[in-house]
Amino acid sequence: MNKFFVDTNVLIRLIVKDNNDKFRTMLELAKKVENHELSLIIPTVVIAECCWLLKSFYQLEKSLIKEYLTDILQSVNVEPEEETVIEALRLYAEKNVDFADALLSVKSSSTLPVLTWDKKDFKRLNCEYFSPTELIQMEK
């Protein structure tokens, strides 16, 4: 079976359907994936770009973005580069935070705290976090 990393523009064409030719091609590709002719890996950075692009440019709601991307990631012969992205997508939508912050919180999962100037999102997430100022003060 042929295996490929997927770029952001490929997922966007599938989700927003703004180019009929490319969308039809994506449907043909999806059949090949379902028929075990192809296997796709979705890099974490691509998920982050999709979240940003779908929210900022296409004005989609975070819950819809989460739904679309999770459906793709859970398809047969499609795998996320990191399993943590599925949980991060859930937090992104449910807690109304940036995807990158949701991903950091999932990755930290109480083993490593997050260092950030922006506590707004992390107050909504279940992880330990510190500002650089707090870290410096703790070291004294």
GROMACS .gro file of C-alpha atoms in nm:
model
  140
    1MET     CA    1   0.000   0.000   0.000
    2ASN     CA    2   0.127   0.348  -0.084
    3LYS     CA    3   0.155   0.586   0.211
    4PHE     CA    4   0.155   0.966   0.188
    5PHE     CA    5   0.177   1.270   0.414
    6VAL     CA    6  -0.115   1.504   0.340
    7ASP     CA    7  -0.072   1.880   0.295
    8THR     CA    8  -0.318   2.141   0.422
    9ASN     CA    9  -0.443   2.239   0.076
   10VAL     CA   10  -0.559   1.881   0.013
   11LEU     CA   11  -0.773   1.872   0.328
   12ILE     CA   12  -0.909   2.221   0.268
   13ARG     CA   13  -1.033   2.127  -0.082
   14LEU     CA   14  -1.213   1.827   0.067
   15ILE     CA   15  -1.374   2.028   0.347
   16VAL     CA   16  -1.475   2.354   0.179
   17LYS     CA   17  -1.552   2.217  -0.169
   18ASP     CA   18  -1.459   2.549  -0.330
   19ASN     CA   19  -1.306   2.394  -0.641
   20ASN     CA   20  -1.526   2.135  -0.814
   21ASP     CA   21  -1.243   1.965  -1.006
   22LYS     CA   22  -1.025   1.929  -0.698
   23PHE     CA   23  -1.322   1.816  -0.488
   24ARG     CA   24  -1.409   1.542  -0.742
   25THR     CA   25  -1.046   1.435  -0.741
   26MET     CA   26  -1.058   1.419  -0.361
   27LEU     CA   27  -1.365   1.194  -0.377
   28GLU     CA   28  -1.177   0.958  -0.612
   29LEU     CA   29  -0.881   0.965  -0.376
   30ALA     CA   30  -1.108   0.888  -0.081
   31LYS     CA   31  -1.232   0.575  -0.262
   32LYS     CA   32  -0.873   0.459  -0.308
   33VAL     CA   33  -0.809   0.512   0.062
   34GLU     CA   34  -1.126   0.323   0.157
   35ASN     CA   35  -1.026   0.040  -0.079
   36HIS     CA   36  -0.687   0.008   0.096
   37GLU     CA   37  -0.495   0.126  -0.209
   38LEU     CA   38  -0.358   0.431  -0.027
   39SER     CA   39  -0.279   0.521   0.331
   40LEU     CA   40  -0.262   0.882   0.451
   41ILE     CA   41  -0.080   1.042   0.743
   42ILE     CA   42  -0.202   1.382   0.857
   43PRO     CA   43   0.083   1.583   1.016
   44THR     CA   44   0.004   1.778   1.330
   45VAL     CA   45   0.117   2.103   1.167
   46VAL     CA   46  -0.140   2.045   0.892
   47ILE     CA   47  -0.418   2.010   1.150
   48ALA     CA   48  -0.303   2.338   1.308
   49GLU     CA   49  -0.300   2.513   0.969
   50CYS     CA   50  -0.645   2.377   0.886
   51CYS     CA   51  -0.786   2.505   1.215
   52TRP     CA   52  -0.642   2.849   1.155
   53LEU     CA   53  -0.746   2.869   0.788
   54LEU     CA   54  -1.097   2.729   0.836
   55LYS     CA   55  -1.163   2.966   1.127
   56SER     CA   56  -0.998   3.284   1.002
   57PHE     CA   57  -1.053   3.272   0.626
   58TYR     CA   58  -1.359   3.047   0.583
   59GLN     CA   59  -1.524   3.166   0.908
   60LEU     CA   60  -1.630   2.815   1.018
   61GLU     CA   61  -1.728   2.751   1.378
   62LYS     CA   62  -1.475   2.562   1.589
   63SER     CA   63  -1.726   2.282   1.657
   64LEU     CA   64  -1.769   2.225   1.283
   65ILE     CA   65  -1.394   2.236   1.223
   66LYS     CA   66  -1.345   1.978   1.498
   67GLU     CA   67  -1.615   1.758   1.347
   68TYR     CA   68  -1.473   1.770   0.993
   69LEU     CA   69  -1.113   1.710   1.095
   70THR     CA   70  -1.197   1.438   1.348
   71ASP     CA   71  -1.407   1.255   1.087
   72ILE     CA   72  -1.113   1.263   0.846
   73LEU     CA   73  -0.863   1.152   1.112
   74GLN     CA   74  -1.082   0.859   1.215
   75SER     CA   75  -1.135   0.734   0.860
   76VAL     CA   76  -0.999   0.398   0.752
   77ASN     CA   77  -0.635   0.414   0.635
   78VAL     CA   78  -0.597   0.769   0.764
   79GLU     CA   79  -0.389   0.835   1.072
   80PRO     CA   80  -0.283   1.143   1.260
   81GLU     CA   81   0.089   1.195   1.301
   82GLU     CA   82   0.014   1.221   1.673
   83GLU     CA   83  -0.289   1.073   1.849
   84THR     CA   84  -0.300   1.379   2.076
   85VAL     CA   85  -0.452   1.590   1.797
   86ILE     CA   86  -0.794   1.429   1.834
   87GLU     CA   87  -0.814   1.528   2.202
   88ALA     CA   88  -0.669   1.870   2.115
   89LEU     CA   89  -0.943   1.921   1.853
   90ARG     CA   90  -1.205   1.838   2.115
   91LEU     CA   91  -1.060   2.094   2.358
   92TYR     CA   92  -1.020   2.350   2.078
   93ALA     CA   93  -1.395   2.337   2.014
   94GLU     CA   94  -1.530   2.276   2.365
   95LYS     CA   95  -1.310   2.521   2.554
   96ASN     CA   96  -1.296   2.779   2.271
   97VAL     CA   97  -0.917   2.805   2.276
   98ASP     CA   98  -0.650   2.818   2.008
   99PHE     CA   99  -0.563   2.479   1.863
  100ALA     CA  100  -0.194   2.521   1.948
  101ASP     CA  101  -0.280   2.588   2.314
  102ALA     CA  102  -0.512   2.287   2.323
  103LEU     CA  103  -0.238   2.070   2.175
  104LEU     CA  104   0.021   2.196   2.424
  105SER     CA  105  -0.214   2.123   2.714
  106VAL     CA  106  -0.276   1.767   2.593
  107LYS     CA  107   0.095   1.707   2.536
  108SER     CA  108   0.184   1.844   2.879
  109SER     CA  109  -0.070   1.614   3.048
  110SER     CA  110   0.072   1.689   3.392
  111THR     CA  111   0.419   1.562   3.302
  112LEU     CA  112   0.562   1.893   3.180
  113PRO     CA  113   0.416   2.236   3.250
  114VAL     CA  114   0.363   2.489   2.972
  115LEU     CA  115   0.558   2.815   2.964
  116THR     CA  116   0.344   3.098   2.823
  117TRP     CA  117   0.277   3.469   2.839
  118ASP     CA  118  -0.083   3.404   2.733
  119LYS     CA  119  -0.267   3.250   3.027
  120LYS     CA  120  -0.616   3.321   2.888
  121ASP     CA  121  -0.653   2.987   2.708
  122PHE     CA  122  -0.460   2.784   2.963
  123LYS     CA  123  -0.698   2.892   3.239
  124ARG     CA  124  -0.964   2.690   3.052
  125LEU     CA  125  -0.744   2.385   3.002
  126ASN     CA  126  -0.643   2.112   3.242
  127CYS     CA  127  -0.267   2.155   3.256
  128GLU     CA  128  -0.003   2.322   3.465
  129TYR     CA  129   0.133   2.647   3.321
  130PHE     CA  130   0.361   2.933   3.421
  131SER     CA  131   0.457   3.270   3.280
  132PRO     CA  132   0.827   3.342   3.227
  133THR     CA  133   0.802   3.597   3.511
  134GLU     CA  134   0.662   3.337   3.749
  135LEU     CA  135   0.935   3.095   3.649
  136ILE     CA  136   1.208   3.351   3.718
  137GLN     CA  137   1.053   3.434   4.056
  138MET     CA  138   1.035   3.065   4.149
  139GLU     CA  139   1.404   3.023   4.068
  140LYS     CA  140   1.509   3.300   4.315
   0.00000   0.00000   0.00000
